[in-house]
Coordinates of C-alpha atoms in Angstrom, one line a residue:
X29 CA -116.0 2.5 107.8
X30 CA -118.2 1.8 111.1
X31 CA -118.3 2.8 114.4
X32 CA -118.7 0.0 117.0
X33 CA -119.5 0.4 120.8
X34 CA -117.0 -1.4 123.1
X35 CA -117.3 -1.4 127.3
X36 CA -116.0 -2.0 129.2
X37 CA -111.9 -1.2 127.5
X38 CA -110.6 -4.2 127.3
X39 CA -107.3 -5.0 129.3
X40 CA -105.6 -6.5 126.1
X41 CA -106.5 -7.6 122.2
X42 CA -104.5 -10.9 121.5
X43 CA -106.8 -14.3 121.3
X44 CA -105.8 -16.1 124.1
X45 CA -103.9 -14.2 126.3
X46 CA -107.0 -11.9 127.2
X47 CA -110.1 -13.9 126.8
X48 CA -112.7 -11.2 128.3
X49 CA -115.8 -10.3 126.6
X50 CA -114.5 -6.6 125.4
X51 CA -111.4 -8.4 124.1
X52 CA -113.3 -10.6 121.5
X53 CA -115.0 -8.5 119.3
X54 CA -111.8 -6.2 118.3
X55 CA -109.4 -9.3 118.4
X56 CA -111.6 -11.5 115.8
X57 CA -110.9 -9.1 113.1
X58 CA -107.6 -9.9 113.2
X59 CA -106.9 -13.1 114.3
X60 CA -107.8 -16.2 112.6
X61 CA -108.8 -19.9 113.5
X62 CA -108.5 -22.7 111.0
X63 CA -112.0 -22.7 110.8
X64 CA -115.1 -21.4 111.8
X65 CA -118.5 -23.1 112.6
X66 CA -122.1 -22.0 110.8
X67 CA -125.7 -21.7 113.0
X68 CA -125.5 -25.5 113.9
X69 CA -121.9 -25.4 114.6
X70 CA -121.0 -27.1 111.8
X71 CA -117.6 -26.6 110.8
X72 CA -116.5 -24.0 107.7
X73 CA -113.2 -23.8 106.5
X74 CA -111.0 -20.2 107.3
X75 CA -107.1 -20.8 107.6
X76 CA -107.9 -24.4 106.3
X77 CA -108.8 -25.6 103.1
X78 CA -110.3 -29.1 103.7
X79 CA -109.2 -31.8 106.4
X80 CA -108.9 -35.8 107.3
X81 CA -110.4 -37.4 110.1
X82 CA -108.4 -41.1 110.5
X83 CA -111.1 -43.8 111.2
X84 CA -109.7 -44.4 114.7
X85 CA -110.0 -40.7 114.9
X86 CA -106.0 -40.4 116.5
X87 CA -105.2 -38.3 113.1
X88 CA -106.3 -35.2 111.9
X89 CA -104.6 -34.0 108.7
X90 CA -105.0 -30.6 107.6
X91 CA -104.2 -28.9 104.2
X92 CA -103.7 -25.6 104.8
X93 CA -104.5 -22.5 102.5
X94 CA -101.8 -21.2 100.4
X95 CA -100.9 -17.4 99.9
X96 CA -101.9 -16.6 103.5
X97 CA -99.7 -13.5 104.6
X98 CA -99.1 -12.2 108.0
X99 CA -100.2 -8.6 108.6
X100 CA -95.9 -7.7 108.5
X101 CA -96.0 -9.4 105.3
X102 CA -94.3 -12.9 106.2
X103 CA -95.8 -16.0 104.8
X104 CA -98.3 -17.9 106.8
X105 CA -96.9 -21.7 107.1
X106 CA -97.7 -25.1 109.1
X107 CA -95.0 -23.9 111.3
X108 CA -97.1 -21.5 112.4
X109 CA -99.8 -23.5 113.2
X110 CA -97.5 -26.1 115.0
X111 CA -96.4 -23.9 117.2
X112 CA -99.6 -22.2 118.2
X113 CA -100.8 -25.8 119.0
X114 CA -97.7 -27.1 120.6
X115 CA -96.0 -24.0 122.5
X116 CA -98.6 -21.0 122.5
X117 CA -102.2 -22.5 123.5
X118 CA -101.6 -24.8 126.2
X119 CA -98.9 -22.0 127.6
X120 CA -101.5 -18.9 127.7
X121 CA -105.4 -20.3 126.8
X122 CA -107.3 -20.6 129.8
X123 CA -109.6 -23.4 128.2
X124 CA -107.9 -24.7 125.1
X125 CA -105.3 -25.7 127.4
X126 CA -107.0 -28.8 128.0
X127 CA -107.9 -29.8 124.6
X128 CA -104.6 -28.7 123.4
X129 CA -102.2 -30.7 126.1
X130 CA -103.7 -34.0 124.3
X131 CA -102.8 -33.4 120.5
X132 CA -99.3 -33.5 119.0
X133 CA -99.0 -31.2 116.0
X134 CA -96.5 -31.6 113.5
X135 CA -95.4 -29.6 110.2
X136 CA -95.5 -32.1 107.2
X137 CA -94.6 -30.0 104.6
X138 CA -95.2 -25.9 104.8
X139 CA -98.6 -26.6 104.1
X140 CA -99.7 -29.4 105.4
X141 CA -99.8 -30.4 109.3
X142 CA -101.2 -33.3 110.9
X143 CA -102.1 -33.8 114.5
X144 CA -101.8 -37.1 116.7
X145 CA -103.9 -38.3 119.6
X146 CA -103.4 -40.7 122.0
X147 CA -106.8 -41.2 122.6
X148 CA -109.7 -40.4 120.6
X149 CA -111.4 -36.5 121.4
X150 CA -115.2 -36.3 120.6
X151 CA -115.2 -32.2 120.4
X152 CA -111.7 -31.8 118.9
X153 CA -113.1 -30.7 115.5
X154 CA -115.4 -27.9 117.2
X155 CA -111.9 -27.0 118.8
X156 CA -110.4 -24.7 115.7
X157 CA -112.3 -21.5 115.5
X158 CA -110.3 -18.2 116.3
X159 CA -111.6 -17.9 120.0
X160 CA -110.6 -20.9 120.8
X161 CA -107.5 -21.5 118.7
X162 CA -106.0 -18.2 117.3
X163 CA -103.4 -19.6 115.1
X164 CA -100.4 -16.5 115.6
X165 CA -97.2 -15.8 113.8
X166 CA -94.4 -18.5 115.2
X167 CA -92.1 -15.8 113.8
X168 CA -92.7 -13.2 116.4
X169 CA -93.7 -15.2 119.3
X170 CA -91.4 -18.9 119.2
X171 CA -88.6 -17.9 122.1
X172 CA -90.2 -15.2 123.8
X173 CA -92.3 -14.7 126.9
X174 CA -95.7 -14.5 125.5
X175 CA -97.7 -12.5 127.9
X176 CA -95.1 -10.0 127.5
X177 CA -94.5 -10.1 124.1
X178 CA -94.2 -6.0 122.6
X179 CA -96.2 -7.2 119.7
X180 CA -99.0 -8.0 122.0
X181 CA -99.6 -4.1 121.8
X182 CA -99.8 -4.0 118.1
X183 CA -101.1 -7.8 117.3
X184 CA -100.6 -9.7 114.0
X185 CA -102.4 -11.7 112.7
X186 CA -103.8 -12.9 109.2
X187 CA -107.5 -11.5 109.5
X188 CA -109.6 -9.1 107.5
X189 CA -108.2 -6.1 109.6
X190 CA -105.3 -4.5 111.0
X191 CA -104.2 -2.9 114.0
X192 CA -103.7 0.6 113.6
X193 CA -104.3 2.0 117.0
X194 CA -105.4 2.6 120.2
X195 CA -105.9 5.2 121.9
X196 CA -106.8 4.5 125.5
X197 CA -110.0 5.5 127.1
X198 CA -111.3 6.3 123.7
X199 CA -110.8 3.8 121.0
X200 CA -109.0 0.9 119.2
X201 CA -109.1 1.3 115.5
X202 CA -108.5 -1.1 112.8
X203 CA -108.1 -0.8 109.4
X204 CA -108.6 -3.0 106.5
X205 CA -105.8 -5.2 105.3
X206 CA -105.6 -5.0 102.0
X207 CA -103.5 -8.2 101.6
X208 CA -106.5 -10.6 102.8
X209 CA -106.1 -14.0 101.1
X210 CA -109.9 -13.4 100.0
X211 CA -110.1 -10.9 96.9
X212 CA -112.0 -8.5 97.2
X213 CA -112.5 -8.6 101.1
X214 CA -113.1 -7.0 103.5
X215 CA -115.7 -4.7 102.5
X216 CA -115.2 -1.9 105.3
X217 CA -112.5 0.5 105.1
X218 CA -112.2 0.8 108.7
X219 CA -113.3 -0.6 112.2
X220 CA -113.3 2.0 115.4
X221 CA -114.5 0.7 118.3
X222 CA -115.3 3.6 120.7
X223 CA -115.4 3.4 124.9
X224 CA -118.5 5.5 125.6
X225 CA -118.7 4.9 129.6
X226 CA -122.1 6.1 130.2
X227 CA -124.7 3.8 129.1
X228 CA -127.4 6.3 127.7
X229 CA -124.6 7.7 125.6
X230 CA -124.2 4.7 123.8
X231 CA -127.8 3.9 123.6
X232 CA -128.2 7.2 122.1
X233 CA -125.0 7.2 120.0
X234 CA -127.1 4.0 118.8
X235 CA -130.3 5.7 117.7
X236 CA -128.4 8.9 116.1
X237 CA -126.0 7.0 113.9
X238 CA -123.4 8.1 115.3
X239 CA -122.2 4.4 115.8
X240 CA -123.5 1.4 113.6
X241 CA -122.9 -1.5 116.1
X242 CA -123.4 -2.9 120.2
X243 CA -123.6 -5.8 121.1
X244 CA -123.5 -7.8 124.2
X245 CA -123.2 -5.9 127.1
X246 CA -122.6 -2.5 125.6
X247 CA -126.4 -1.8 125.9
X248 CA -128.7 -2.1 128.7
X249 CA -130.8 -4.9 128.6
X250 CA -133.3 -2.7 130.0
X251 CA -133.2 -0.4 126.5
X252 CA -133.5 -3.5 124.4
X253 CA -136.9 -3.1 123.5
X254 CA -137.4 0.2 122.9
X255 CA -134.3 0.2 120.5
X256 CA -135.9 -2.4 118.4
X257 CA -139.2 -0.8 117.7
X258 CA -137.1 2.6 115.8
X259 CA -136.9 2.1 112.1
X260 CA -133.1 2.7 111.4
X261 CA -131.7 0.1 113.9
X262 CA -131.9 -4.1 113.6
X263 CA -132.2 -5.8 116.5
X264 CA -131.9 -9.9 117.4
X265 CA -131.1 -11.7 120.5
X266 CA -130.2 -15.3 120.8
X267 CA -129.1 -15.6 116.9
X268 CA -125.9 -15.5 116.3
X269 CA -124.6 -16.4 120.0
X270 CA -124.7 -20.2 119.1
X271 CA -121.3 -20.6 119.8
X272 CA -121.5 -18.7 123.1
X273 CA -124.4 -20.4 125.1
X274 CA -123.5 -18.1 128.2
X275 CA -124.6 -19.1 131.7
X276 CA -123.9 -16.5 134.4
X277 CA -123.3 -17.6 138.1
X278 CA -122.0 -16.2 141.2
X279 CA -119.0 -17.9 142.0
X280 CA -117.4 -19.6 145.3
X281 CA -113.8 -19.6 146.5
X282 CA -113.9 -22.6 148.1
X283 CA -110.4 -22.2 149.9
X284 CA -112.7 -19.8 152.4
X285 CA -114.9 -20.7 155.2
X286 CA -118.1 -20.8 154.6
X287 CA -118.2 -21.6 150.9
X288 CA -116.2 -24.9 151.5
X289 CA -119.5 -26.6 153.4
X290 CA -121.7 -27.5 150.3
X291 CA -124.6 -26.6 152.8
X292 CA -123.5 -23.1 152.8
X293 CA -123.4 -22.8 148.6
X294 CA -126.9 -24.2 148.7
X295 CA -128.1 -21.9 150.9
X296 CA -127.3 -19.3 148.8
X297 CA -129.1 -20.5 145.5
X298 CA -132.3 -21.2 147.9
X299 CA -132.2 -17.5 149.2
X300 CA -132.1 -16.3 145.6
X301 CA -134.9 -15.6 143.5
X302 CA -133.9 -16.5 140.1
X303 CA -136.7 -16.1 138.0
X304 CA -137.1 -12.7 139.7
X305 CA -133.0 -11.7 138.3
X306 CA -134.7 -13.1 134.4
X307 CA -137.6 -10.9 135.1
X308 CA -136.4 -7.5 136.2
X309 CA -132.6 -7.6 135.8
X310 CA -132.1 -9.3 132.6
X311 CA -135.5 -7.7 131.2
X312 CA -136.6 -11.6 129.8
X313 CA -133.6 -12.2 127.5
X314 CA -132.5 -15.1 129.9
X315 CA -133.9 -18.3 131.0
X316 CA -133.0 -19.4 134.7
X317 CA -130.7 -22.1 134.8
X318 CA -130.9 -25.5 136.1
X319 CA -126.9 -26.2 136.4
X320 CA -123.8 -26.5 134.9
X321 CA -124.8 -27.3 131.2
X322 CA -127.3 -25.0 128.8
X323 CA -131.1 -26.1 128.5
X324 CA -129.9 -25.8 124.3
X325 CA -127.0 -28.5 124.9
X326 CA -128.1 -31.9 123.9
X327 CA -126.6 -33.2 126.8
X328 CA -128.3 -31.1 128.9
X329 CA -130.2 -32.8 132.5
X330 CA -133.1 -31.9 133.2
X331 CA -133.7 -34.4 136.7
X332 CA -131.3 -32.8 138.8
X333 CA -132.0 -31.1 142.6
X334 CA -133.9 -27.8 141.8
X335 CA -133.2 -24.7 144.3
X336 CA -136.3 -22.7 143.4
X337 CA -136.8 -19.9 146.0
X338 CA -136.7 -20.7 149.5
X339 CA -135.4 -18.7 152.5
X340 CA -136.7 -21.4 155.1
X341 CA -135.1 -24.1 153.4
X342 CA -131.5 -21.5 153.4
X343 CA -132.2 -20.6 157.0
X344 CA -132.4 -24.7 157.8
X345 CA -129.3 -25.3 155.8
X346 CA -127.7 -22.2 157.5
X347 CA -128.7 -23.4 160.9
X348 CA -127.4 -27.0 160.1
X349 CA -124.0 -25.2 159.7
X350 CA -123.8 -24.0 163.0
X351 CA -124.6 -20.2 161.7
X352 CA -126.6 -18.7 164.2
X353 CA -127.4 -15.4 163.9
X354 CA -125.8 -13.0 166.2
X355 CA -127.9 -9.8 168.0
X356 CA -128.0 -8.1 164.4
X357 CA -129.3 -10.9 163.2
X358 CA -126.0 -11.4 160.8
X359 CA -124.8 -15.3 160.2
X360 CA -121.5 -14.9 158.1
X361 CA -119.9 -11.7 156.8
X362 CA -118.7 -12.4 153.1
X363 CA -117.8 -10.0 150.3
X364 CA -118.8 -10.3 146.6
X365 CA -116.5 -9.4 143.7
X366 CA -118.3 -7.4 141.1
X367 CA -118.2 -7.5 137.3
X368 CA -117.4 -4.5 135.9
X369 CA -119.2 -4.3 132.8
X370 CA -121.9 -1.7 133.5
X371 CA -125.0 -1.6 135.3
X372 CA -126.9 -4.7 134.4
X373 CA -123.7 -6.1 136.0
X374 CA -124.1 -3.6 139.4
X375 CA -127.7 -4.6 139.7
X376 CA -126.8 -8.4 139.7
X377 CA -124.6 -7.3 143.0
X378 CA -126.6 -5.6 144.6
X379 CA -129.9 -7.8 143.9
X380 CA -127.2 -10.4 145.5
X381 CA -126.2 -8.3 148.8
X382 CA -130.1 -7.8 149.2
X383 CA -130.5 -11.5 149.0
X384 CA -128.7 -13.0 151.2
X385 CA -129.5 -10.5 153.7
X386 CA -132.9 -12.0 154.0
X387 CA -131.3 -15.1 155.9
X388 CA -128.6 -12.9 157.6
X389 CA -125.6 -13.6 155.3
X390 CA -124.2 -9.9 155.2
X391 CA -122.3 -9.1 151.5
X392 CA -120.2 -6.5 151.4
X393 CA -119.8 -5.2 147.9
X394 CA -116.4 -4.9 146.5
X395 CA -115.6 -3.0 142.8
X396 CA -113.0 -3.4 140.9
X397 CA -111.9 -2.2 136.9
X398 CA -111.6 -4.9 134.2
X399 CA -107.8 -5.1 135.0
X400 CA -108.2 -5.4 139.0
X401 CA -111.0 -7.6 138.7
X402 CA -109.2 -10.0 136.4
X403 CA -106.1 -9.9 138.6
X404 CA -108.6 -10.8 142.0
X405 CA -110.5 -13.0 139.9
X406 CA -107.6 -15.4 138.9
X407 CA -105.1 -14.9 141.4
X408 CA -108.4 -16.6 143.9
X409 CA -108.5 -13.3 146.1
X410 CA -112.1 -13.1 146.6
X411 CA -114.6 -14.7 148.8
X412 CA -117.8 -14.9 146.0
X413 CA -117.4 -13.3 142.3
X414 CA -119.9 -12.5 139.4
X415 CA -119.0 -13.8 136.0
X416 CA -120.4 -15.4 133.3
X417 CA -118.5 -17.9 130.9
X418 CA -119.4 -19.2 127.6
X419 CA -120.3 -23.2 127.5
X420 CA -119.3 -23.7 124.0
X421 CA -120.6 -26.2 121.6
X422 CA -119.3 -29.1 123.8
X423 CA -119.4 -30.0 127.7
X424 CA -115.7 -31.0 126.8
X425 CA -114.8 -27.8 125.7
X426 CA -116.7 -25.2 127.7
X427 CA -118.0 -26.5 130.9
X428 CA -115.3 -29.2 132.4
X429 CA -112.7 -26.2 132.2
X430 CA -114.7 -25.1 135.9
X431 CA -114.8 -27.7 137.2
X432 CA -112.3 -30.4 137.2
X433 CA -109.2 -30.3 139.3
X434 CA -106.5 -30.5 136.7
X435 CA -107.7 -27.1 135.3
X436 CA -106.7 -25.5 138.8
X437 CA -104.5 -22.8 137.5
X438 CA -103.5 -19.7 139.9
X439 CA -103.3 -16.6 137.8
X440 CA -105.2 -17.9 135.0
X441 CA -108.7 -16.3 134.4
X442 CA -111.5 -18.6 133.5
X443 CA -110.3 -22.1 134.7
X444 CA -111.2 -23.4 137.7
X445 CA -110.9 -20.4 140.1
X446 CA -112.7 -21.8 142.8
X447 CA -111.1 -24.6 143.4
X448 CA -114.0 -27.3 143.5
X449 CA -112.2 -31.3 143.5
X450 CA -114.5 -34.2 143.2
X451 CA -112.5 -37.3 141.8
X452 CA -115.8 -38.6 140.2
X453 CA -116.5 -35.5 138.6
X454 CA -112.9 -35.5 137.3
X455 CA -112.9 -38.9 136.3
X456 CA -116.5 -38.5 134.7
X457 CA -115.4 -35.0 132.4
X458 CA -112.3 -37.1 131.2
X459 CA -114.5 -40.4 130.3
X460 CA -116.9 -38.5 128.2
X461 CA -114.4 -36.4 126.3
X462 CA -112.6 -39.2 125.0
X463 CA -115.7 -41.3 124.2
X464 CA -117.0 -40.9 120.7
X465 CA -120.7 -42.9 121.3
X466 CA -122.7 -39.9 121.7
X467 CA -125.4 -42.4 124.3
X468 CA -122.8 -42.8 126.5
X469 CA -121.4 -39.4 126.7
X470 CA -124.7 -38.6 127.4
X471 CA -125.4 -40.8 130.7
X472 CA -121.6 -39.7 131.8
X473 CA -122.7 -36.0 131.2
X474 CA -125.7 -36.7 132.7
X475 CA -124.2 -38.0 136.0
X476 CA -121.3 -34.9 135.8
X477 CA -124.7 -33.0 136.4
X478 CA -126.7 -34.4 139.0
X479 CA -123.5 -34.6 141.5
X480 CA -122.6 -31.1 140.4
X481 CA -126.3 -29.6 141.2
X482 CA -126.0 -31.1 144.4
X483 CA -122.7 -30.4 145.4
X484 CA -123.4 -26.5 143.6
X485 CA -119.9 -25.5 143.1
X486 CA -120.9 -22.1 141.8
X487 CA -124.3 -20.7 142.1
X488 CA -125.8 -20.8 138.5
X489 CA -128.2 -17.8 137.8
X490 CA -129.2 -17.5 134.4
X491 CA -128.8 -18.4 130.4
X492 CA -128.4 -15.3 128.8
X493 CA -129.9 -14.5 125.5
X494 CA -127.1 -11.9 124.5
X495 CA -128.7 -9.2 122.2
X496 CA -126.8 -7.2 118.4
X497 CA -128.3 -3.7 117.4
X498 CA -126.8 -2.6 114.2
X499 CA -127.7 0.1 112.2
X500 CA -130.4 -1.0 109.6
X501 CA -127.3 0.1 107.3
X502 CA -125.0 -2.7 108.1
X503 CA -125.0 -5.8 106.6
X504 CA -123.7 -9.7 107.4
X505 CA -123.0 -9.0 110.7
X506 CA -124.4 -12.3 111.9
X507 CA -124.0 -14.6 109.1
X508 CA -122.8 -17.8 111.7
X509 CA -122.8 -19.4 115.3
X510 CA -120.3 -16.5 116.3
X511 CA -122.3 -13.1 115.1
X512 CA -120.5 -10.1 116.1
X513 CA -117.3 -12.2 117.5
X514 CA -116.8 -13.5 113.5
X515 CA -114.0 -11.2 111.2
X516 CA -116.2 -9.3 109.6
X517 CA -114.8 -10.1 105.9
X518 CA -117.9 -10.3 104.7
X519 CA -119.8 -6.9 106.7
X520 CA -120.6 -4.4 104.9
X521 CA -122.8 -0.6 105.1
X522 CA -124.8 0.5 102.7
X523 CA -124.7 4.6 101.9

């Protein structure tokens, strides 16, 4: 058995449905994808045995794996699948929505299913893994309202571990399932994960043993480096977040004067001081970034407009805009939506209030929990918002979800909450997901970024190297491109 750290709680524990950071790690362990992806993103088969790709690439034909039970103790079947792709995705997945809406699935047999195009879909077969395609039990969900499913409190699914419980404001635990279609797996009896609030507590529940396991945000980046000079703990950063390729930002609703005048967004990344956040916020494990696509991606830009620091350059902009300021020197009064996921988190807010009151834009602060920040965040009740997405192994799958009009969805977290329309931009995304020449995706992706840099839709901040500290105990923890976010089938402690 371990004991993982876990903050903030998270507001629910079905792939899909809940797609927050905190929901991840607990919901991996019992949800499967049909596959999984290694260090280069490779794929590696899971609920999925081996697969077809037609020549046209229109068909994808899937064998499924055989003797696959559900954590109540049904048989796992195509249907399943089927309906996950058809009905429960594209109803509920903020992102897979989009990839999802283009593929017809259908049950051949109870094992086999095969999906049609009508077009061909470069990053479709990096679209399969559990975050991004949870395949869940048709049985329980086909005819029901998904979000408010009862099961959705007690999730089955076809993973290493099963719910057991959770307690709230202290811990979710799982244990292990015992019919797992792998013999002899998992290796750990048990999985808690434990909401410590204070971040020395679980620093030093860290260093005691009395957990064996943080990652992401449940330590301070600011403890990083101490933690990985003491003998009984492992530390990496970067390794193992392949899949994840995070870029934070600070994000605009651009249904609210100011932040509809592209002026006014620019402004804002001139008047902050980027490599200052990398330095003293983020404590070095992030690189500043350039725009809407990671420095890793190989389809990344690099001659785009650059908005190093620059608070005459933000007061020109400001002034351009008719924002004068008034006899306390204030131009606009906004307010900024913070994350709630500790105080790396707080000190991004308030380095962003201090800011922008160098060229007299006044923030006020606004705080929120998980569940209020979600609800503010998606239903587009906010003036500016800190978040950070994941950018996935494909521009297709991770980045055009932002930023292209048809992913405008009220009351849906992680789409495009601000609102941002550019037909070219639109019509761009859409080109280079359906073209399979990798040159020519390229120059489209490459275009996508220099219109998006200059028209800054959100204000990008930083690529953040996300750090795991285990105990020196535990074992295959990070054994692919998904680290702690994998099942955990394969983790195990030594005594």
């Amino acid at each position: 058995m371990i004991n993982s750290t876990l903050w903030p709680e998270p507001p629910g524990i079905v792939l899909g449905i809940n797609l927050n950071a905190p929901t991840l790690l607990p919901s991996t362990k019992m949800f499967e994808g049909l596959m999984t992806y290694d260090f280069d993103l490779k794929p590696v088969p899971v609920l999925a045995e081996s697969w077809v790709i037609a020549p046209d690439g229109l068909t994808y034909t899937f064998k499924l794996r055989q003797g696959v039970k559900w954590h109540d103790g049904k048989p796992f079947t195509a249907e399943d699948v089927a309906f996950t792709f058809n009905e429960f995705l594209p109803a509920v997945h903020a992102r897979s929505k989009t990839t999802f809406e283009r593929v017809k699935t259908t049950a051949v047999d109870a094992h086999t299913v095969q999906l049609s195009l009508k077009e061909p879909y470069a990053p479709l077969i990096r679209s399969f893994d559990a975050l991004s395609a949870a395949i869940v039990p048709a049985h329980v969900y086909k005819g029901s309202d998904f979000r408010a499913n009862p099961v959705n409190q007690a999730p089955i699914g076809t993973g290493p571990f099963k719910f057991k419980e959770w307690r709230k404001g202290e811990y979710i635990h799982l244990v292990r399932n015992d019919a797992y279609w792998q013999a002899g797996k998992p290796h750990l009896d048990a999985i808690y994960y434990r909401f410590i609030p204070d971040s020395a507590s679980r620093a030093l529940a860290l260093e005691t043993g009395q957990v064996q396991l943080a990652a992401q945000t449940d330590i301070e980046f600011v403890d990083v480096a101490r933690l990985a000079k003491l003998p009984n703990l492992k530390v990496t950063t970067g390794k193992g977040w392949e899949w994840n390729s995070t870029i934070s930002w600070i994000e605009f609703n651009h249904r609210r004067k100011p932040f509809d005048d592209p002026r006014f967004r620019q402004a804002v990344m001139f008047a902050l001081d980027r490599e200052f956040m990398r330095t003293n916020i983020f404590f070095g494990l992030a690189k500043v970034a350039t725009g809407p696509i990671q420095a890793s991606s190989p389809f990344y830009e690099t001659d785009v407009p650059k908005y190093g620091l620059d608070l005459a350059k933000s007061a020109a902009l400001l002034d351009e805009m008719g924002l004068k300021p008034d006899a306390n020197g204030v131009r606009a009064r906004v307010k900024l939506l913070g994350l709630p996921y500790g105080e790396l988190w707080n000190r991004v807010s308030e380095y962003v209030r201090q800011a922008l009151g160098k060229v007299g834009i006044q923030v006020t602060l606004e705080a929120s929990d998980v569940a209020g920040w979600g609800q503010k965040f998606g239903n587009w009740d906010y003036d500016m918002v800190v978040t950070f997405l994941s950018m996935l192994a494909d521009p297709a799958l991770g980045v055009s979800r932002t930023y292209v009009t048809s992913n405008i969805r009220k009351g849906v977290l992680f789409t495009n909450t601000s609102g941002y329309s550019n037909p070219e931009v639109d019509d761009l995304f859409a080109k280079a997901a359906s073209n399979t020449d990798e040159a020519v995706r390229k120059q489209l992706y490459s275009r996508v970024q220099k219109i998006l840099s200059t028209d800054v839709p959100v204000a990008w901040t930083v690529e953040i190297e996300w750090p795991t500290i285990t105990s020196a105990k535990l074992h295959n923890v990070t054994i692919n491109g998904f680290g702690p976010n994998d099942s955990f089938a394969d983790a195990w402690l030594a005594k």
